[in-house]
Amino acid sequence: MSNQTWRNTINNNPIQQSIRQFLAKFPLKTHRSLYGVRELDDPRLYIWGPGWKSGQETSFDQECVKWQTFLKFSKSDFETKRSNEPLMSPSGKLPFLILTTGDVLVNDSIEKHVTDMYSDNLGRINEQQEADSQSFIALADTKLRNALLYNLWCEPANESITYKKYVGHYAKPLDKLLFQKYKKLAVKELLTRKPVLNKEEIYQEANEALIAISNALGDSKYFFGSSLPTFVDAVVFSYIHVILNIPLNEVQVQSNLVKYSEKIYNEYILSGF
């Protein structure tokens, strides 16, 4: 039987004809939208919030702080929105940035956008410094992130505060379900880097990473002696800021890193730029 013959047979079927006649009594009608989409005056960064301490402009989440800070470094006009709803994001995670064009950016695409559009407001480093920068970012994204994840999701004493920050705004029983989901994701990520989760080892490695980062910064205002901050500064600041504000007492933040964090917060977060 040819395709056309098969279609004719289906279309002429009494049951199919009855269904079509029934549906014809209820034609589809398109109604005017009740709520229009408001165009953004400035790009908007959707984040977790509020911060760890009352009145803080920064998110409590390290990833959100990183992109907040990098956007502040660029001196671009943008606003933040505490959505606390990761499913709004195309990646399923916060933060994400919506441009005035309607484009939605996450992760590396935010860095590319900022670097392409506002490079004059960011520090410049050479190829060797860029390679070193990537090493420090990798160090922070493994050793310091391990310590943060373990502290927030694996320490029983911190369970209530982690619950409040990430799922406290949901109704029961969704709050408990999401808490367990996020906890499993955190543990799964930890296990990709450390097959055995040894508390003392995780915090010791974070301490060693902080020493290395502290030595690299030295007395400079920004990494590599740059007169303006670069992406590595946004990454390192985000970790130091969150570690100091939780606070994560199991790791020791060197005095130069404390001053570095305070200066960036005061100069870029509080003052606008």
XYZ file of C-alpha atoms in Angstrom, residues 78-174:
97
model
C 23.732 45.672 35.190
C 21.277 44.788 37.917
C 21.017 41.743 40.134
C 17.883 39.759 40.861
C 17.694 37.343 43.762
C 15.651 34.645 42.104
C 16.735 31.633 44.192
C 15.281 29.463 41.442
C 17.926 27.589 39.427
C 15.356 26.035 37.090
C 14.891 29.485 35.534
C 18.360 29.066 34.051
C 19.033 27.199 30.785
C 21.825 25.364 32.603
C 19.625 24.513 35.582
C 22.012 26.456 37.816
C 22.427 29.982 39.095
C 23.679 32.464 38.130
C 22.672 33.424 34.610
C 22.771 36.770 32.809
C 20.009 38.119 30.556
C 21.127 40.824 28.140
C 18.905 43.641 26.890
C 18.766 41.775 23.566
C 17.109 38.840 25.322
C 20.166 36.603 25.022
C 20.792 34.423 28.078
C 24.390 33.779 29.131
C 25.798 31.260 31.577
C 29.277 30.280 32.743
C 32.047 30.956 30.199
C 29.723 32.880 27.892
C 29.423 35.559 30.603
C 33.209 35.856 30.761
C 33.439 36.130 26.966
C 30.740 38.794 26.826
C 32.387 40.895 29.536
C 35.878 40.498 28.069
C 34.720 41.356 24.544
C 32.665 44.379 25.558
C 34.593 45.906 28.465
C 38.237 44.889 28.080
C 39.424 48.477 28.627
C 38.200 48.308 32.226
C 40.000 45.049 32.984
C 43.642 44.305 33.679
C 45.946 42.951 30.987
C 48.299 40.037 31.530
C 50.811 38.319 29.261
C 50.702 34.717 28.032
C 52.777 33.328 30.897
C 50.662 35.161 33.440
C 47.537 33.868 31.739
C 48.852 30.308 32.096
C 49.634 30.938 35.765
C 46.203 32.501 36.155
C 44.547 29.321 34.897
C 46.591 27.297 37.379
C 45.395 29.411 40.306
C 41.812 29.233 39.079
C 42.083 25.438 38.856
C 43.572 25.336 42.359
C 40.699 27.393 43.747
C 38.048 25.466 41.808
C 39.277 22.179 43.240
C 40.822 22.591 46.693
C 38.834 25.600 47.902
C 35.623 24.407 46.284
C 36.045 20.992 47.894
C 36.280 22.623 51.307
C 33.212 24.793 50.695
C 31.097 21.923 49.383
C 32.108 19.648 52.234
C 31.494 22.338 54.842
C 28.062 23.264 53.517
C 26.702 19.865 52.535
C 28.566 17.229 54.549
C 28.992 18.841 57.970
C 25.924 17.926 60.095
C 26.358 21.101 62.161
C 25.826 23.240 59.042
C 22.827 21.387 57.653
C 20.241 23.835 59.022
C 21.914 26.962 57.623
C 22.547 25.326 54.232
C 18.915 24.220 54.167
C 17.729 27.752 54.957
C 19.852 29.350 52.237
C 19.155 26.960 49.369
C 15.670 25.520 49.954
C 14.123 27.348 52.910
C 11.840 29.347 50.584
C 10.140 26.210 49.193
C 6.973 24.671 50.634
C 7.009 21.229 52.218
C 7.692 18.527 51.122
C 9.472 20.061 48.115
